[in-house]
XYZ file of C-alpha atoms in Angstrom:
342
model
C -16.662 5.809 -6.572
C -15.030 4.201 -9.550
C -11.627 3.601 -6.771
C -10.247 1.428 -9.769
C -9.790 4.272 -11.492
C -9.162 6.582 -8.841
C -6.110 4.453 -7.457
C -4.762 4.340 -11.408
C -4.223 7.861 -11.076
C -2.910 8.223 -7.821
C -0.406 5.751 -8.506
C 0.586 7.407 -11.362
C 1.117 10.710 -9.606
C 2.744 8.781 -6.808
C 5.532 6.998 -8.937
C 5.772 10.361 -11.292
C 9.605 11.015 -11.269
C 10.658 7.705 -9.607
C 12.962 6.952 -12.718
C 12.952 8.261 -15.821
C 14.338 7.222 -18.894
C 17.040 5.407 -20.077
C 16.178 3.516 -16.353
C 19.584 2.938 -15.491
C 21.427 3.996 -12.208
C 24.213 5.290 -14.464
C 22.157 7.650 -16.133
C 22.725 11.420 -15.194
C 18.869 12.124 -14.907
C 18.863 9.271 -12.067
C 21.640 10.571 -9.768
C 19.016 12.953 -8.601
C 15.990 11.478 -8.172
C 12.690 12.050 -6.384
C 11.909 15.988 -6.820
C 8.238 15.948 -7.251
C 6.190 16.448 -3.540
C 8.951 16.026 -1.596
C 8.060 17.137 2.412
C 11.368 17.094 3.780
C 11.888 17.264 7.264
C 11.535 20.590 9.545
C 14.667 21.031 10.615
C 16.244 20.142 7.418
C 14.137 22.401 5.122
C 14.485 25.732 7.586
C 18.198 25.157 7.121
C 17.778 25.224 3.559
C 16.027 28.676 3.951
C 12.449 26.977 3.252
C 13.501 26.604 -0.283
C 12.780 22.633 0.002
C 9.366 22.236 1.590
C 8.665 20.670 4.994
C 4.558 21.313 5.046
C 1.323 21.167 2.238
C -1.803 22.829 2.307
C -4.731 21.643 0.759
C -8.087 23.587 0.274
C -11.480 22.583 -1.320
C -14.976 23.924 -1.205
C -17.668 21.337 -0.064
C -21.398 21.062 -0.470
C -22.850 19.757 2.420
C -25.035 19.991 6.018
C -24.830 18.824 9.597
C -24.514 14.855 8.531
C -21.609 15.987 6.234
C -18.120 14.351 6.580
C -14.993 14.150 4.693
C -12.387 11.044 4.697
C -9.112 12.075 4.167
C -5.843 9.279 2.485
C -2.456 10.751 2.784
C -0.029 8.867 0.294
C 3.848 9.093 -0.399
C 6.967 6.789 -0.708
C 9.185 6.452 1.826
C 12.803 5.882 0.430
C 14.393 2.235 1.167
C 18.615 2.297 0.880
C 19.781 -0.429 -0.880
C 23.269 -1.707 -0.098
C 25.282 -4.620 -1.438
C 27.502 -6.191 0.949
C 30.429 -9.323 1.075
C 29.932 -12.335 3.479
C 31.725 -10.385 5.709
C 29.041 -7.466 5.782
C 32.048 -5.136 4.359
C 29.895 -2.755 2.086
C 30.454 -2.227 -1.917
C 29.221 -0.453 -4.393
C 28.156 -3.140 -6.605
C 28.430 -6.972 -6.046
C 27.928 -9.652 -8.936
C 26.640 -13.007 -8.621
C 26.315 -15.431 -11.152
C 26.185 -12.748 -13.986
C 23.680 -11.025 -12.092
C 24.718 -7.174 -10.351
C 23.569 -5.987 -7.453
C 24.544 -2.417 -6.830
C 23.579 0.313 -4.260
C 20.498 1.995 -4.934
C 17.413 3.825 -3.331
C 14.213 1.841 -3.802
C 10.771 3.054 -2.235
C 7.938 1.613 -0.197
C 4.327 2.898 -0.238
C 2.966 4.095 2.666
C -0.295 5.710 3.585
C -2.190 7.002 6.558
C -5.562 6.651 6.624
C -8.218 9.345 8.635
C -11.877 7.903 8.638
C -14.997 10.113 8.086
C -14.845 13.318 9.901
C -18.069 15.210 10.444
C -18.132 18.587 8.935
C -20.089 20.324 11.162
C -17.779 19.271 14.064
C -14.386 19.932 12.404
C -16.031 23.790 12.157
C -16.008 23.819 16.199
C -12.543 21.662 16.589
C -9.990 20.647 14.326
C -8.620 17.244 13.680
C -5.185 16.409 14.199
C -3.459 12.727 13.754
C -0.069 12.222 14.276
C 1.797 9.562 12.679
C 4.972 7.360 12.897
C 6.664 4.979 10.240
C 9.799 3.316 12.205
C 13.440 2.370 11.331
C 13.527 -0.643 9.753
C 16.268 -2.696 8.638
C 16.247 -6.160 6.504
C 19.079 -8.533 4.921
C 18.822 -10.917 2.008
C 21.129 -13.577 1.849
C 22.614 -13.893 -2.053
C 23.686 -17.551 -2.464
C 25.565 -18.790 -5.890
C 24.501 -21.334 -7.940
C 26.635 -23.617 -5.316
C 24.763 -22.612 -2.584
C 27.587 -20.953 -1.136
C 27.512 -17.451 0.594
C 27.972 -14.802 -2.175
C 27.236 -11.510 0.125
C 24.155 -10.171 1.137
C 21.801 -7.037 -0.006
C 20.782 -4.682 3.434
C 17.449 -2.562 2.686
C 17.580 0.023 5.405
C 14.750 2.416 6.233
C 14.708 5.771 8.568
C 11.967 6.734 10.729
C 9.567 9.025 9.373
C 6.676 11.024 11.732
C 4.590 14.118 10.972
C 1.181 15.123 11.443
C -1.982 15.556 9.608
C -4.825 18.639 10.432
C -7.799 18.946 8.931
C -10.310 22.360 9.451
C -13.139 23.407 8.203
C -15.408 26.423 8.053
C -18.850 27.411 6.839
C -18.651 30.256 4.871
C -22.146 30.113 3.548
C -24.993 27.979 3.980
C -24.748 24.483 2.738
C -20.936 25.224 1.476
C -17.398 24.039 3.965
C -14.441 24.924 3.292
C -11.682 22.122 4.063
C -8.088 23.043 4.862
C -5.495 19.955 5.413
C -2.075 20.247 6.430
C 0.041 17.489 6.068
C 3.742 18.368 7.938
C 6.964 16.186 8.200
C 8.274 16.609 11.928
C 10.726 13.533 11.727
C 13.697 14.172 14.242
C 17.182 14.771 12.205
C 19.326 13.852 15.509
C 22.453 14.414 16.045
C 23.524 14.709 12.477
C 20.852 17.698 11.830
C 23.212 20.221 10.554
C 25.269 17.980 8.293
C 22.524 16.512 6.152
C 22.820 16.079 2.538
C 19.822 16.024 0.531
C 20.100 11.973 -0.093
C 19.995 11.544 3.659
C 17.381 14.282 3.801
C 15.347 12.054 1.730
C 15.155 9.073 3.378
C 13.432 11.055 6.164
C 10.679 12.864 3.658
C 7.335 11.879 2.301
C 8.242 11.679 -1.312
C 5.553 11.879 -4.052
C 2.984 13.048 -1.293
C -0.394 13.667 -2.221
C -3.783 13.738 -0.368
C -7.010 11.836 -1.490
C -10.378 13.332 -0.215
C -13.759 11.649 -0.430
C -17.022 12.982 0.891
C -19.840 11.930 2.248
C -23.345 13.159 1.772
C -21.636 16.369 -0.071
C -20.084 16.835 -3.011
C -17.028 18.774 -3.990
C -16.732 21.793 -6.185
C -14.461 22.214 -8.678
C -11.203 24.784 -7.982
C -10.876 24.764 -12.070
C -14.479 25.101 -13.019
C -16.715 26.294 -9.783
C -20.537 27.434 -10.796
C -20.824 30.937 -10.949
C -22.180 31.889 -7.705
C -19.152 30.178 -5.967
C -16.157 31.556 -8.322
C -15.236 34.340 -5.803
C -15.364 31.767 -2.514
C -13.354 29.308 -4.997
C -10.985 31.930 -5.935
C -10.166 32.381 -1.671
C -8.839 28.711 -1.608
C -5.154 28.504 -1.137
C -3.290 25.687 -2.421
C 0.412 25.510 -1.178
C 2.312 21.872 -2.701
C -0.991 20.562 -4.125
C -3.279 20.878 -7.196
C -6.991 19.589 -6.253
C -8.587 17.948 -8.994
C -11.552 15.821 -9.180
C -11.061 12.319 -10.176
C -13.384 9.645 -11.214
C -16.040 9.790 -13.805
C -16.997 13.082 -15.488
C -20.052 13.050 -13.308
C -18.384 12.146 -10.280
C -17.985 15.086 -7.433
C -17.046 12.634 -4.130
C -13.504 12.329 -4.787
C -10.427 14.852 -4.818
C -6.686 14.207 -5.676
C -4.350 17.037 -4.319
C -1.529 15.950 -6.698
C 1.949 18.092 -6.195
C 1.714 18.081 -10.031
C -0.976 20.244 -11.990
C -3.577 18.057 -13.102
C -7.048 18.869 -14.549
C -10.802 17.438 -13.760
C -11.080 13.835 -14.389
C -7.468 12.941 -15.270
C -7.077 9.706 -17.202
C -4.940 7.171 -18.093
C -4.761 6.183 -22.005
C -6.401 2.710 -21.913
C -3.704 1.736 -24.808
C -1.144 2.348 -22.268
C 0.623 -1.068 -21.471
C 2.001 0.249 -17.953
C 3.493 2.844 -15.726
C 6.778 4.561 -17.415
C 7.344 7.064 -14.204
C 6.440 10.212 -16.614
C 3.202 11.878 -16.839
C 4.279 13.427 -20.097
C 5.108 10.184 -21.724
C 4.874 9.139 -24.879
C 4.475 5.723 -24.875
C 5.394 4.482 -28.230
C 8.509 6.644 -28.316
C 9.670 5.166 -24.761
C 9.130 1.918 -25.869
C 10.392 2.013 -28.663
C 13.727 3.383 -27.491
C 13.742 0.353 -25.127
C 13.839 -2.057 -27.586
C 16.659 -0.649 -28.944
C 18.788 -0.835 -25.970
C 21.861 -2.918 -26.419
C 22.044 -5.860 -24.099
C 24.372 -4.638 -21.754
C 21.970 -1.721 -21.264
C 19.133 -3.482 -20.921
C 21.091 -6.043 -18.564
C 21.890 -2.690 -16.441
C 18.318 -1.435 -16.277
C 17.207 -5.037 -15.647
C 19.797 -5.015 -11.931
C 19.082 -1.647 -10.908
C 15.506 -1.380 -10.073
C 12.710 -4.069 -9.740
C 10.649 -1.672 -11.243
C 12.748 -1.158 -13.885
C 12.893 -5.010 -14.771
C 9.212 -5.290 -14.786
C 8.997 -2.371 -17.230
C 11.517 -4.001 -19.696
C 10.088 -7.359 -19.577
C 6.544 -5.647 -20.434
C 7.955 -3.930 -23.205
C 10.081 -6.893 -24.758
C 6.803 -8.753 -24.812
C 4.501 -5.858 -26.256
C 2.914 -7.795 -29.123
C 2.977 -5.823 -32.597
C -0.524 -5.193 -32.665
C -0.176 -3.005 -29.631
C 2.788 -1.020 -30.668
C 0.055 -0.050 -33.188
C -2.364 1.047 -30.894
C 0.208 3.358 -29.273
C 1.063 4.712 -32.687
C -2.091 7.053 -32.464
C -5.889 6.847 -31.311
C -9.143 8.907 -32.377
C -10.988 9.533 -29.142
C -13.714 11.690 -30.493
C -15.608 12.514 -33.914
C -17.322 16.254 -34.091
C -18.985 17.368 -37.039
C -17.955 20.499 -38.425
C -21.906 21.798 -38.111
C -21.910 21.069 -34.350
C -18.472 23.070 -33.895
C -19.800 26.181 -36.242
C -23.354 26.163 -33.707
């Protein structure tokens, strides 16, 4: 398994839409973020007439035998509310310390629930269920000026999140297993459930939720291009909020990524790309050039809005001219006209 390649694709999905150009909090497109793969608390979802999902369903086919097993990893972002405060802990929208601005913002931390290999034959007899819980957390970062005087504090707050993962399997034909995985957000909303707004609900949501499946002593079947004898069976797989594709090198069939965005089998990140821009439809050259043409004030806001945005800015500004030329265009493959005509 090419874990480096698989992790790169999975992380691109994890941070899809995390922040969009021009990568500043004042930008309208960054005032309502996190629209991909969000699993809201069940109560909130049902209060919105179910228009906001609280669960996702993944179904895949896998060839195997009585010894075959499937490993499951559920990954998502958990939001962190960043709040600047005065030395007396009075909340403010922004706080400037020695020219650096600390503003209110939603950051994110990566979360993962790993389920060790589950035997497929045993899953046909009894489903596997795992409950997970990520507790609430609060950290305070003191801010000191150049004279080492307390100038304020940045408080980062996380709400608790809990849910379940259920794995089922059936054996429709010999040596073929149909695997079904449910991920559900069962986080309690407490007394404020009735009046909970989107931002507060997001704080208790699984953001950019996706599933990575690994086959043990078996191989997954592509749902996009299944073998002729499995097309009808593949068509019965129902995926809700998930789009499962094979990942890895083109000859691998041991890993599947069930993504909240539509991908093709064996997606790749262009080797010329210097780093994530949080946009799967990105044109690196255009975004890099636009970042470079920002004013100093715009760059300063981008730098102070989010740590990942700051890293992106520094990476872009340090790109050598030769790398920018590589972003302009790359010829991947050549095919002779005779080959195309034959």
